[in-house]
Coordinates of C-alpha atoms in Angstrom, one line a residue:
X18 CA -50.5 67.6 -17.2
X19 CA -47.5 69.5 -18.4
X20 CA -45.1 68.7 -21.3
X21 CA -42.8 67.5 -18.6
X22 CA -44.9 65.8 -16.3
X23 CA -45.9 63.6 -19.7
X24 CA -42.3 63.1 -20.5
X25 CA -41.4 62.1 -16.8
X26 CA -43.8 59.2 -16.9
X27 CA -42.6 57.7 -20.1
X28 CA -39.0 57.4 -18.4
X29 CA -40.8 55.9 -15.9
X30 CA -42.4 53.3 -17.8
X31 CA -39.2 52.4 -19.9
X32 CA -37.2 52.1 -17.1
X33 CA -39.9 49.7 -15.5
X34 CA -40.1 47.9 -18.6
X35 CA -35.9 47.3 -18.8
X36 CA -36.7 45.9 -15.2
X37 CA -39.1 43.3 -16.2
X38 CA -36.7 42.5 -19.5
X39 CA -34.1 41.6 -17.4
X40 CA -35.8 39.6 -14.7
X41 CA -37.5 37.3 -17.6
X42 CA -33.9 37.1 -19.4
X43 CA -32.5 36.0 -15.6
X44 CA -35.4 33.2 -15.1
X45 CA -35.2 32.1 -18.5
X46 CA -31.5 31.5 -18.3
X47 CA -32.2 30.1 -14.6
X48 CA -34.8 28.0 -16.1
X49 CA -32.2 26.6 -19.5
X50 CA -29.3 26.3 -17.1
X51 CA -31.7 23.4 -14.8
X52 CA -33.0 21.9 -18.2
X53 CA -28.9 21.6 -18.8
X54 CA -27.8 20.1 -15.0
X55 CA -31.0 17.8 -15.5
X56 CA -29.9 16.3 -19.0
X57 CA -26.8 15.2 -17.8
X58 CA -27.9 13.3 -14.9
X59 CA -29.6 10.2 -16.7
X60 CA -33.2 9.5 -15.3
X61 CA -32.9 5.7 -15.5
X62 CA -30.1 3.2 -14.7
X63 CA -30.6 1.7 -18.5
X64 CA -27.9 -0.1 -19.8
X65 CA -25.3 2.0 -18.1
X66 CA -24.1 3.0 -21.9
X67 CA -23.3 6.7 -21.4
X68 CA -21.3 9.3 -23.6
X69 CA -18.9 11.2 -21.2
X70 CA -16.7 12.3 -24.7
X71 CA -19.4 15.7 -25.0
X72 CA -19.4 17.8 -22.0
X73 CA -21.9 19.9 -21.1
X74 CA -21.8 23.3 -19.9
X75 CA -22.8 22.0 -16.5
X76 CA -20.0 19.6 -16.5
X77 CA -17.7 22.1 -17.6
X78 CA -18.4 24.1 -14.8
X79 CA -18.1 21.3 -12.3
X80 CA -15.1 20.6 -13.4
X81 CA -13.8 24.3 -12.6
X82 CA -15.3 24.6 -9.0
X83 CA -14.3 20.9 -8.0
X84 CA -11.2 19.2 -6.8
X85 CA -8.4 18.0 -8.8
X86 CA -10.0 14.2 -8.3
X87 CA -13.5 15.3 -9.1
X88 CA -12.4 17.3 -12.4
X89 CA -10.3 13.8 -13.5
X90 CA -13.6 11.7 -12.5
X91 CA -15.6 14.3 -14.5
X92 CA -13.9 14.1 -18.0
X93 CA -12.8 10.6 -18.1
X94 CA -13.1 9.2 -21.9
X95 CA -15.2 6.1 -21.3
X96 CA -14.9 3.7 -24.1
X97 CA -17.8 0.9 -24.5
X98 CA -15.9 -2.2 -26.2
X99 CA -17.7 -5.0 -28.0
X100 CA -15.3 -7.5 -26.9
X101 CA -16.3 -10.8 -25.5
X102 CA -14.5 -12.8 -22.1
X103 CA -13.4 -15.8 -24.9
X104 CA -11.3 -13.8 -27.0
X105 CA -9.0 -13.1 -23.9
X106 CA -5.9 -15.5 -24.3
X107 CA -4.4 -14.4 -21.0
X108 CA -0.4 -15.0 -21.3
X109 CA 1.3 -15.9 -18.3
X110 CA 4.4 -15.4 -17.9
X111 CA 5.0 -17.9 -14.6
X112 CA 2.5 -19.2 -12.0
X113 CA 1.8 -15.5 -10.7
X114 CA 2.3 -12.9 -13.0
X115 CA 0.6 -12.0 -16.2
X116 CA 2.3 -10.1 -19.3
X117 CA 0.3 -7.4 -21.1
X118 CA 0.4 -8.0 -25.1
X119 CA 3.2 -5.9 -26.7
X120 CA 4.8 -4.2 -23.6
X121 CA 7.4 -6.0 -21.5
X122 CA 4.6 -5.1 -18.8
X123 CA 3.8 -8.0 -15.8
X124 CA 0.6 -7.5 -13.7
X125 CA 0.8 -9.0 -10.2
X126 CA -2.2 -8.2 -8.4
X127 CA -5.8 -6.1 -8.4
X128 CA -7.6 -4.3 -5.3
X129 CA -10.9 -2.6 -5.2
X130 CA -10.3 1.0 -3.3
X131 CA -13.1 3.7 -2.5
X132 CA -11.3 5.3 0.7
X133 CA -10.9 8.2 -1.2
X134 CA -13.8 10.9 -0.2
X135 CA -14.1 14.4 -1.0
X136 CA -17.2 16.5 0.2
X137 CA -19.5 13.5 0.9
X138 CA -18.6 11.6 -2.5
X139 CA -16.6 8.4 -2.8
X140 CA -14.6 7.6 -5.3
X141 CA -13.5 4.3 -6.1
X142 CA -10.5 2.6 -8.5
X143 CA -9.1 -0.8 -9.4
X144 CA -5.3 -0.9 -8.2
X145 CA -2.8 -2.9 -10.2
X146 CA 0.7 -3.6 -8.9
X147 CA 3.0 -4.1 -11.7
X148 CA 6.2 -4.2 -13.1
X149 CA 7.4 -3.2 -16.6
X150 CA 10.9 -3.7 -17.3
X151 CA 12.3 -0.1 -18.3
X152 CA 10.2 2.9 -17.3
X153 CA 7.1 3.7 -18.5
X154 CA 7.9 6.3 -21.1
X155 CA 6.1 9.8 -20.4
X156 CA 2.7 9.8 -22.4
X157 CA 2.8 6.2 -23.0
X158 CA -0.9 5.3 -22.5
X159 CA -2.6 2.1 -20.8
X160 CA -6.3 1.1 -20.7
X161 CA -7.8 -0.5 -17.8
X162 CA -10.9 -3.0 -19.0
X163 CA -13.2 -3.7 -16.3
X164 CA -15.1 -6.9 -16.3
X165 CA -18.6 -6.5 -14.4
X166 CA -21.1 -9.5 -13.4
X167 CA -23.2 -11.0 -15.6
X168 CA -22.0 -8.9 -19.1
X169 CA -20.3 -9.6 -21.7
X170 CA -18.5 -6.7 -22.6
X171 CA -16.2 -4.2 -20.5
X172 CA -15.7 -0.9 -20.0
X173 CA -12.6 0.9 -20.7
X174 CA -10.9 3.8 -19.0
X175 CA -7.2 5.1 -19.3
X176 CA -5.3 4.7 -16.3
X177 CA -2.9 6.7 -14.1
X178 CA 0.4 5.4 -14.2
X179 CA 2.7 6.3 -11.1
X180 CA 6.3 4.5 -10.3
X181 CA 6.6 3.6 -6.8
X182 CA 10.2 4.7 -6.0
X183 CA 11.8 7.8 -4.6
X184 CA 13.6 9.7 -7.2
X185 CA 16.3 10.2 -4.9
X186 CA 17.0 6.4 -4.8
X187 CA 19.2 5.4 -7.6
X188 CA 19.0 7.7 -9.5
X189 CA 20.3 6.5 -13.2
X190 CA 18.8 3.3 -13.1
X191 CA 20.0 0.3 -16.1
X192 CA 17.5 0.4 -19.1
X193 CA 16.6 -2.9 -18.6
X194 CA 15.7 -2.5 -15.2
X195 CA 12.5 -3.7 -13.5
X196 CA 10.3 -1.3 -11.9
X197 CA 7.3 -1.2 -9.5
X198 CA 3.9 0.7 -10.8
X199 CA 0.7 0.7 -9.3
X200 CA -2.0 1.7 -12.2
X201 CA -5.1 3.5 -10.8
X202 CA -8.3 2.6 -12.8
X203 CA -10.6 5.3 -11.9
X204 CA -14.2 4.3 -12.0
X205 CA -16.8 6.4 -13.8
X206 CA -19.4 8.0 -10.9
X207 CA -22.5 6.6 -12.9
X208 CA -20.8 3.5 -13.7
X209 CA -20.3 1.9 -9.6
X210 CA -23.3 4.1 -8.6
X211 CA -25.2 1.7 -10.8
X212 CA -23.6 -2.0 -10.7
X213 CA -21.8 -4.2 -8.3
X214 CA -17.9 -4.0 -8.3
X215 CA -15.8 -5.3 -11.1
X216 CA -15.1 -9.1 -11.0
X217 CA -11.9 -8.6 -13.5
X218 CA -9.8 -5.7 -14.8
X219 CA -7.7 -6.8 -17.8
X220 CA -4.4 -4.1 -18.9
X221 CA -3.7 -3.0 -22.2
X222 CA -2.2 -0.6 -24.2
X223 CA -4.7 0.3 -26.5
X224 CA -8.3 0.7 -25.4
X225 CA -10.2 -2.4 -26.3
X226 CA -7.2 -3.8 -27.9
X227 CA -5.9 -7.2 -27.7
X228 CA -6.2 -8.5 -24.4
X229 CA -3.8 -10.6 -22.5
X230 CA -4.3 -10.0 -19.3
X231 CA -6.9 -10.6 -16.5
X232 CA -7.0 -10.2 -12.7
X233 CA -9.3 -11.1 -10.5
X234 CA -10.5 -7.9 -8.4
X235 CA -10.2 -8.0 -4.6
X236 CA -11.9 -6.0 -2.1
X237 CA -11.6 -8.5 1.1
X238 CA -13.2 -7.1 4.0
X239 CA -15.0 -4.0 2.1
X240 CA -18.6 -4.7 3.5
X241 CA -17.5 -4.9 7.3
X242 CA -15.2 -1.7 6.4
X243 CA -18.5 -0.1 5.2
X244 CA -20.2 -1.0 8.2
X245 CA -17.1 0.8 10.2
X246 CA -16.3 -2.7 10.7
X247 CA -12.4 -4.2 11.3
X248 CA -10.9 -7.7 12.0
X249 CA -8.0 -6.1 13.9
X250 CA -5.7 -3.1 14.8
X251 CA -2.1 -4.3 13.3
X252 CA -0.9 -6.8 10.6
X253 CA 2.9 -7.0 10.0
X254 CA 4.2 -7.4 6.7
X255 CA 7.1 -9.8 6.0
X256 CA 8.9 -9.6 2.5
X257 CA 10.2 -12.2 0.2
X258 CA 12.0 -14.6 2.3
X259 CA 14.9 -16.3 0.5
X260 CA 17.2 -18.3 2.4
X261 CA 18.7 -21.6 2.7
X262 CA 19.6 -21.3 6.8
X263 CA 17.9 -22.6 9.4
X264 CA 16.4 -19.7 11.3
X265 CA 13.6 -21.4 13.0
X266 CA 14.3 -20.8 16.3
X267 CA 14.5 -17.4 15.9
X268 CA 11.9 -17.2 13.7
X269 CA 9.7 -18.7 16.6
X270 CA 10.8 -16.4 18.7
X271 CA 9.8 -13.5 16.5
X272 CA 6.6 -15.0 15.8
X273 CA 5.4 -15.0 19.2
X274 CA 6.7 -11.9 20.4
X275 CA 5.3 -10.0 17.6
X276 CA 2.0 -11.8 18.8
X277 CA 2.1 -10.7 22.5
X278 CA 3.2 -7.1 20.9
X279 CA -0.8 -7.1 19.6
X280 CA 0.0 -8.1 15.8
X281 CA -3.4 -9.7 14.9
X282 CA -2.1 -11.8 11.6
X283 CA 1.5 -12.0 9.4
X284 CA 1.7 -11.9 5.9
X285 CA 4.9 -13.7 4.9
X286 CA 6.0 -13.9 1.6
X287 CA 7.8 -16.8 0.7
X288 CA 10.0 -17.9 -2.1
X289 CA 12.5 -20.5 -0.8
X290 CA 13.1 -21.4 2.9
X291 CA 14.7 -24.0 4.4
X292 CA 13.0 -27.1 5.9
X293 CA 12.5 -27.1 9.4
X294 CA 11.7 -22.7 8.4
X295 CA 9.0 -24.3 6.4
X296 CA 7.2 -26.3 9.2
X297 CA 7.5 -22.9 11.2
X298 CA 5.8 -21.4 8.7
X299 CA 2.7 -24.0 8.0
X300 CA 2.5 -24.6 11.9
X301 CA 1.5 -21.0 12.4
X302 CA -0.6 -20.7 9.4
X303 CA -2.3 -23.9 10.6
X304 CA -2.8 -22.0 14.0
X305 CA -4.4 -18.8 11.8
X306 CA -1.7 -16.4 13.2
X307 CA 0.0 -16.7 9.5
X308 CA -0.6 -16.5 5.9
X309 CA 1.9 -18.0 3.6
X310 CA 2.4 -15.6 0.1
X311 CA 4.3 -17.8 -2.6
X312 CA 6.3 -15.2 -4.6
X313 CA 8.5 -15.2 -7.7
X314 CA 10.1 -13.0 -9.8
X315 CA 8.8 -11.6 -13.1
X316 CA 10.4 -11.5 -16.8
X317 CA 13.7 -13.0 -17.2
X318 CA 14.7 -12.7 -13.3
X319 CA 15.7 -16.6 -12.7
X320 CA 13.4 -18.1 -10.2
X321 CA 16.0 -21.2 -9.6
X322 CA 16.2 -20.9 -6.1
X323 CA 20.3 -21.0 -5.6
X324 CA 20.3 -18.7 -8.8
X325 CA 17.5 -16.3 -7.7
X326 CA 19.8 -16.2 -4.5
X327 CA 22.7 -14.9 -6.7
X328 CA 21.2 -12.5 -8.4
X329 CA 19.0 -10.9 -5.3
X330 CA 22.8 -10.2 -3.4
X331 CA 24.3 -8.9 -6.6
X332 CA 21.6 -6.9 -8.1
X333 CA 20.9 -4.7 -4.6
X334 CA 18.4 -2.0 -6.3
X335 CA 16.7 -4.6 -8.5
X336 CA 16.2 -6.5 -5.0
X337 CA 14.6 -3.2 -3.5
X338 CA 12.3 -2.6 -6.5
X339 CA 11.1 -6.4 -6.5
X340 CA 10.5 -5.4 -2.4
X341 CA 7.8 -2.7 -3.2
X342 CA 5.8 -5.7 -4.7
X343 CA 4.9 -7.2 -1.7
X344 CA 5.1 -4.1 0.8
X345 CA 2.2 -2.8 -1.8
X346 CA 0.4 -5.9 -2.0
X347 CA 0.2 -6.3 1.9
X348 CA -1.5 -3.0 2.1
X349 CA -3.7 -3.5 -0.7
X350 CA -4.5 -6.3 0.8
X351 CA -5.4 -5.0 3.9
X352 CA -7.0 -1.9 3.6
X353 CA -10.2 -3.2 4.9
X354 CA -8.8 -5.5 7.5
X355 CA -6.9 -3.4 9.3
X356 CA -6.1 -0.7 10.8
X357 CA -2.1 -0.8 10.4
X358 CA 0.0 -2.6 8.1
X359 CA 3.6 -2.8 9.7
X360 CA 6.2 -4.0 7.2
X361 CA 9.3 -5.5 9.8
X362 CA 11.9 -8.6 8.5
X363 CA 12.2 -11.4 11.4
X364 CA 15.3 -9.9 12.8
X365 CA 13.6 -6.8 13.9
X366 CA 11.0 -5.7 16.7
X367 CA 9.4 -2.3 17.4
X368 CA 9.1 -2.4 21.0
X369 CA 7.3 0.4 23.1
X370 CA 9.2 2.3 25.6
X371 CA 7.4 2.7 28.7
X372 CA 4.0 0.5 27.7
X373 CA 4.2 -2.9 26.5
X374 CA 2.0 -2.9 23.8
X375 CA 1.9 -1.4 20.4
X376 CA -1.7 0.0 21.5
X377 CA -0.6 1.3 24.2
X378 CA 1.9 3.1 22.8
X379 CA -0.6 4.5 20.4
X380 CA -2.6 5.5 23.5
X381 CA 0.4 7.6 25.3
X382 CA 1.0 8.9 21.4
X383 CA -2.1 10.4 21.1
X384 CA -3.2 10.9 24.7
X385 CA -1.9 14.7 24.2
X386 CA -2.3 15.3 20.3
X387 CA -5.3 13.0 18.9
X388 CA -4.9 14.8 15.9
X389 CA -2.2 13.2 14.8
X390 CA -4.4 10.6 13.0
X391 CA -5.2 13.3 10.6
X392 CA -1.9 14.8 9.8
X393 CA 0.2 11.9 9.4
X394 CA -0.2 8.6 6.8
X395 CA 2.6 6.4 9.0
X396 CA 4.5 6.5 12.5
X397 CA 8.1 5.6 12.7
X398 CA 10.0 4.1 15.4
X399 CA 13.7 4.8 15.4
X400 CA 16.5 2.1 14.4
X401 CA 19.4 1.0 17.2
X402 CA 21.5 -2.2 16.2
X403 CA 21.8 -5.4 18.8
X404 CA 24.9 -7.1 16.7
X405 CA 26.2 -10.3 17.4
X406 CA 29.8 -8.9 17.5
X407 CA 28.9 -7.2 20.6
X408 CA 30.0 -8.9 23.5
X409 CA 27.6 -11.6 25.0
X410 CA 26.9 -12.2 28.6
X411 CA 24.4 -15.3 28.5
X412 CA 21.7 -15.1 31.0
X413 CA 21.4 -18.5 32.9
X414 CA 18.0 -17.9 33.7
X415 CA 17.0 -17.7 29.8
X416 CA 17.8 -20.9 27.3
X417 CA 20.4 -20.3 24.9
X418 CA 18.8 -20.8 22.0
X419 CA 16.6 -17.4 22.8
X420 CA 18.4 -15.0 20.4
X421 CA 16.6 -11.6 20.8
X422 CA 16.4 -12.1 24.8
X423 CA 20.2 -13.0 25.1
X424 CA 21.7 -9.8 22.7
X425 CA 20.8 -7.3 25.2
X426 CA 24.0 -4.9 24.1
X427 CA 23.4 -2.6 21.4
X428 CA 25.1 0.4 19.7
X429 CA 25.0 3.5 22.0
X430 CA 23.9 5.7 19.0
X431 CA 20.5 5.2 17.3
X432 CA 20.6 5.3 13.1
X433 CA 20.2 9.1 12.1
X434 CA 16.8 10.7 12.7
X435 CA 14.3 8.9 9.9
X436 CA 17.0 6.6 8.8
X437 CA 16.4 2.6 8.7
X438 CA 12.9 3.1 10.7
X439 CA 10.4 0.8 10.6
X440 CA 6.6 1.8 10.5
X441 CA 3.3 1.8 11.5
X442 CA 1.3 2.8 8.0
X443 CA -2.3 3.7 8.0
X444 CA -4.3 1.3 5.6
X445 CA -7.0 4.7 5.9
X446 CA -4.3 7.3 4.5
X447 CA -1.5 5.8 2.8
X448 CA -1.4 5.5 -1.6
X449 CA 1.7 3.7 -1.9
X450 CA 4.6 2.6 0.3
X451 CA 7.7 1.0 0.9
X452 CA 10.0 -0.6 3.7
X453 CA 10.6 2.2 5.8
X454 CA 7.1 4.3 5.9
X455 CA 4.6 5.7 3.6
X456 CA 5.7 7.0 0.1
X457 CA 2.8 8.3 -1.2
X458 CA -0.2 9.7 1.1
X459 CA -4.1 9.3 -0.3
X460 CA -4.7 12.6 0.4
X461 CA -2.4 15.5 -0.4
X462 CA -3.0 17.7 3.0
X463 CA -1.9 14.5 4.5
X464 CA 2.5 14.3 6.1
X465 CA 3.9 10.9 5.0
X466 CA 5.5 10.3 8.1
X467 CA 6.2 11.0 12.0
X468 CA 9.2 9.7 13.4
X469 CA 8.2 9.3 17.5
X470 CA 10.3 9.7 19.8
X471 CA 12.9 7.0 21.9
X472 CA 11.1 8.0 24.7
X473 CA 7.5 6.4 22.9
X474 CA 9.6 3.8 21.2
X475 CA 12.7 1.8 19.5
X476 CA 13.3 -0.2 16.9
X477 CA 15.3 -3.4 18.2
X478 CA 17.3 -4.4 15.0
X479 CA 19.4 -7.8 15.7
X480 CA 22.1 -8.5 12.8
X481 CA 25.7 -10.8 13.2
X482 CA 27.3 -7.5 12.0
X483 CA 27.2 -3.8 10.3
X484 CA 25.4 -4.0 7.0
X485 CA 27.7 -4.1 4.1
X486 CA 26.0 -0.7 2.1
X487 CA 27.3 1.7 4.8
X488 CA 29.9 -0.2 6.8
X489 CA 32.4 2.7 6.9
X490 CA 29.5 5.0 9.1
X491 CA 28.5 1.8 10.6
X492 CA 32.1 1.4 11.7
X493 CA 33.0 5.0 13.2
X494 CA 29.3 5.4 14.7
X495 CA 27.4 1.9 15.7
X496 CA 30.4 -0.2 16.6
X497 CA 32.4 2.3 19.1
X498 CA 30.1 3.1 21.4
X499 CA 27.9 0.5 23.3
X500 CA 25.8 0.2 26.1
X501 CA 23.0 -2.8 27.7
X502 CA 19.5 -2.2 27.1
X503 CA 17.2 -4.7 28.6
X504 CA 13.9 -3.7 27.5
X505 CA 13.2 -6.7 25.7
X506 CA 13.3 -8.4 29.4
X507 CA 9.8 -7.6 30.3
X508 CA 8.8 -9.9 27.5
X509 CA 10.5 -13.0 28.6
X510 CA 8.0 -14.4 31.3
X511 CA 5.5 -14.4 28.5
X512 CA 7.6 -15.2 25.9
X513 CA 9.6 -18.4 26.9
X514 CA 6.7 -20.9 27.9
X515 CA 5.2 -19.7 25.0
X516 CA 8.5 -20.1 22.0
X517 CA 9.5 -23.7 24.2
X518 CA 6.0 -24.9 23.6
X519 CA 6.0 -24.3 19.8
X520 CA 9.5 -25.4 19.6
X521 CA 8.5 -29.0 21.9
X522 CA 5.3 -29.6 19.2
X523 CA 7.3 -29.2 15.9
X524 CA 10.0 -31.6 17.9
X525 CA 12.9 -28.7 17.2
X526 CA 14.3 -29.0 20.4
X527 CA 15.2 -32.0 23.2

């Protein structure tokens, strides 16, 4: 063998050697980065006491190749307190809300969501609908304490603070103004993966500080909405009603056209109606087709009735912002229940054009673009005003006291495209909302809002005369031009046997 033949085969052997280095230094690592992914998935549900404060490298890398959701569920803080359920001195501040200790802060409500999915992994929160009075200042920090069956002690995450309001909407709001929040308590993946949900959820500002606060949890409905499971297609949200005239009639006749429209329940919230409204109300909730909501106001807002009155014409954007309580609260509510939650006062209708039903209209909707489902977190129908200073033919063949069935003139021109429409919201795809459609969509791919067309659908909206916020446009556009519109009409063979048979029974008319 020659000099070079020698010195070719000792090349050959280093270079096989480098090979089998570096295929031992690529198992090893494959081998320490298992050992890693393995240590931080705990082997045993234990006492569901976990550190989430020192990340690995595996969870550092999760959090780089997952979603924006994930990453947050990934690197919550997770504080263990030693606190027990009798040192909570809850403060109330009246019959509904609570007050959080040190912050002019009132909780109203709690829900239990886990619609939110990303690649095959739920993620679940406790909602609160609050109020503070001023805005939340920007880093100002508040700790959700979640109370779980059968211990003592909760755990504590931060929460996600978001106002529910469009920016756009008074804009330079007073400092001592009340404004709705929802906080989002994100649950920890290892901490629902291993117990039932949270019974409680107390708010504070400090994590497992002084506690002041505690709301019962609800998830109505959430087994049956695991089991793809719903009670109905359509419940219609009714805001704080607060008047001292006698609307029963009509209200009866709203009632029971909503009904034949396919609304499977109403949600009214109530803070002071008149007498014979009241008998309306109980009748129907005796019947199951209604649920009374008693509602105040929080903080300092008077809750005297003829004083409450007062303050809710003066203080117009205040009386918005207290609105987003209930429109909130209705979907929370109703996430599992339903498949729409329709927010609509009693002297307004969305009635489909060319179907008579709401489903129907859903059908025709969809017949050509069943996509829309998946693009769009609420479905508008347009506004067009039936005043009462329009002129009034009555029809002899319909009783007088039949409001909507008698106004069957209405302004020429509907309200401008997206403006004063009422909605259909998705209970699957909507975060927030408020009176018109969805503010907020679960999902950020998701479009907050579709405005159909008059051909689909209208909005009926029956007032005595042109609101007083935009009376100048209401003036030049609404009250020139007229025409009849009887689509309401196809209704009234159902609808009076039905309203003079409610109205007979609660002895309202001879």
């Amino acid at each position: 063998m020659t000099t070079g033949d020698i010195s070719q085969t000792n090349k050959m052997r280093l270079l096989v050697r480098g090979m089998v280095i570096v295929v031992l230094i690529s198992v090893l690592s494959l081998v320490l980065y298992s050992l890693i992914l393995w240590a931080a998935v705990p082997s045993t549900p234990g006492p569901y006491r976990y550190d989430t404060n020192k990340l690995s490298k595996a969870d550092e890398y999760m959090t780089i190749v997952g979603s924006d959701i994930e990453s947050h569920f990934y690197t919550l803080e997770v504080h263990n307190c030693s606190l027990q359920s009798t040192e909570i001195n809850i403060t109330w501040n009246n019959a509904i809300w609570q007050k959080v200790d040190g912050k002019r802060v009132y909780l109203y409500r709690s829900y239990y969501d886990i619609r939110y999915v990303f690649e095959g992994t739920s993620y679940h929160y406790v909602r609160i609908i609050g109020m503070p009075q001023g805005k939340v200042k920007e880093g100002e920090k508040y700790y959700c304490h979640l109370w779980y069956p059968r211990e003592q002690d909760p755990v504590a995450v931060r929460a996600d603070v978001s106002e529910v309001w469009q920016p756009v909407w008074d804009s330079k709001p007073k400092p001592d103004m009340y404004h709705t929040y929802l906080f989002s308590c994100p649950i920890p993946l290892q901490v629902h993966e291993h117990r039932p949900h949270p019974e409680f959820v107390s708010l504070s500002h400090q994590a497992c500080g002084n506690i002041t606060t505690q709301l019962k949890v609800h998830h109505d409905g959430i087994r049956a909405w695991q089991r793809s499971e719903r009670k109905g297609k359509y419940v219609v949200c009714v805001k704080g009603m607060n008047f001292e005239e006698d609307v029963s009639m009509k209200l009866i006749e709203w009632l029971e056209l909503i009904s034949i429209l396919g609304a499977s329940k109403i949600l009214m919230y109530k803070y002071t109606v008149h007498h014979n409204v009241g008998k309306v109300l109980d009748y129907y909730q005796r019947k199951g087709k209604v649920v009374i909501v008693p509602l105040t106001l929080p903080g300092d807002q008077p809750n005297e009735p003829k004083q409450r009155t007062r303050y809710l014409k003066k203080a117009l954007w205040q009386k918005r912002r207290n609105e987003l309580i209930t429109y909130n609260d209705c979907l929370y509510r109703n996430i599992y229940l339903y498949d729409y939650v329709v927010p609509l006062d009693i002297d307004e209708v969305v009635i489909p054009v060319g179907t008579y039903t709401w489903s129907q209209m859903f059908t025709k909707l969809l017949r050509k673009q069943p996509q829309l489902l998946n693009k769009y977190a609420s479905f508008s129908a347009q506004n067009v005003y039936f005043l009462d200073v329009f002129n009034v033919t009555f029809d002899p063949e319909i009783p007088r006291h039949f409001h909507m069935l008698q106004h069957t003139t209405r302004s020429a021109n509907f309200s401008i495209h997206g403006h004063s429409v009422k909605s259909f919201i998705s209970t699957k795809n909507s975060l927030t909302v408020f009176n018109h459609y969805t503010l907020e969509s679960l999902y950020p791919k998701l479009k907050q809002n579709l405005v159909m067309n008059t051909s689909l659908a209208q909005l009926n909206h029956y007032k005595k005369r042109c609101p007083r916020e935009m009376y100048s446009q209401c003036k030049s556009k609404f009250l020139v031009y007229t025409e009849k519109d009887k689509i309401i009409e196809k209704y009234k063979d159902k609808l009076i046997p039905k309203v003079e048979a409610v109205m007979k029974e609660l002895g309202l008319v001879t």
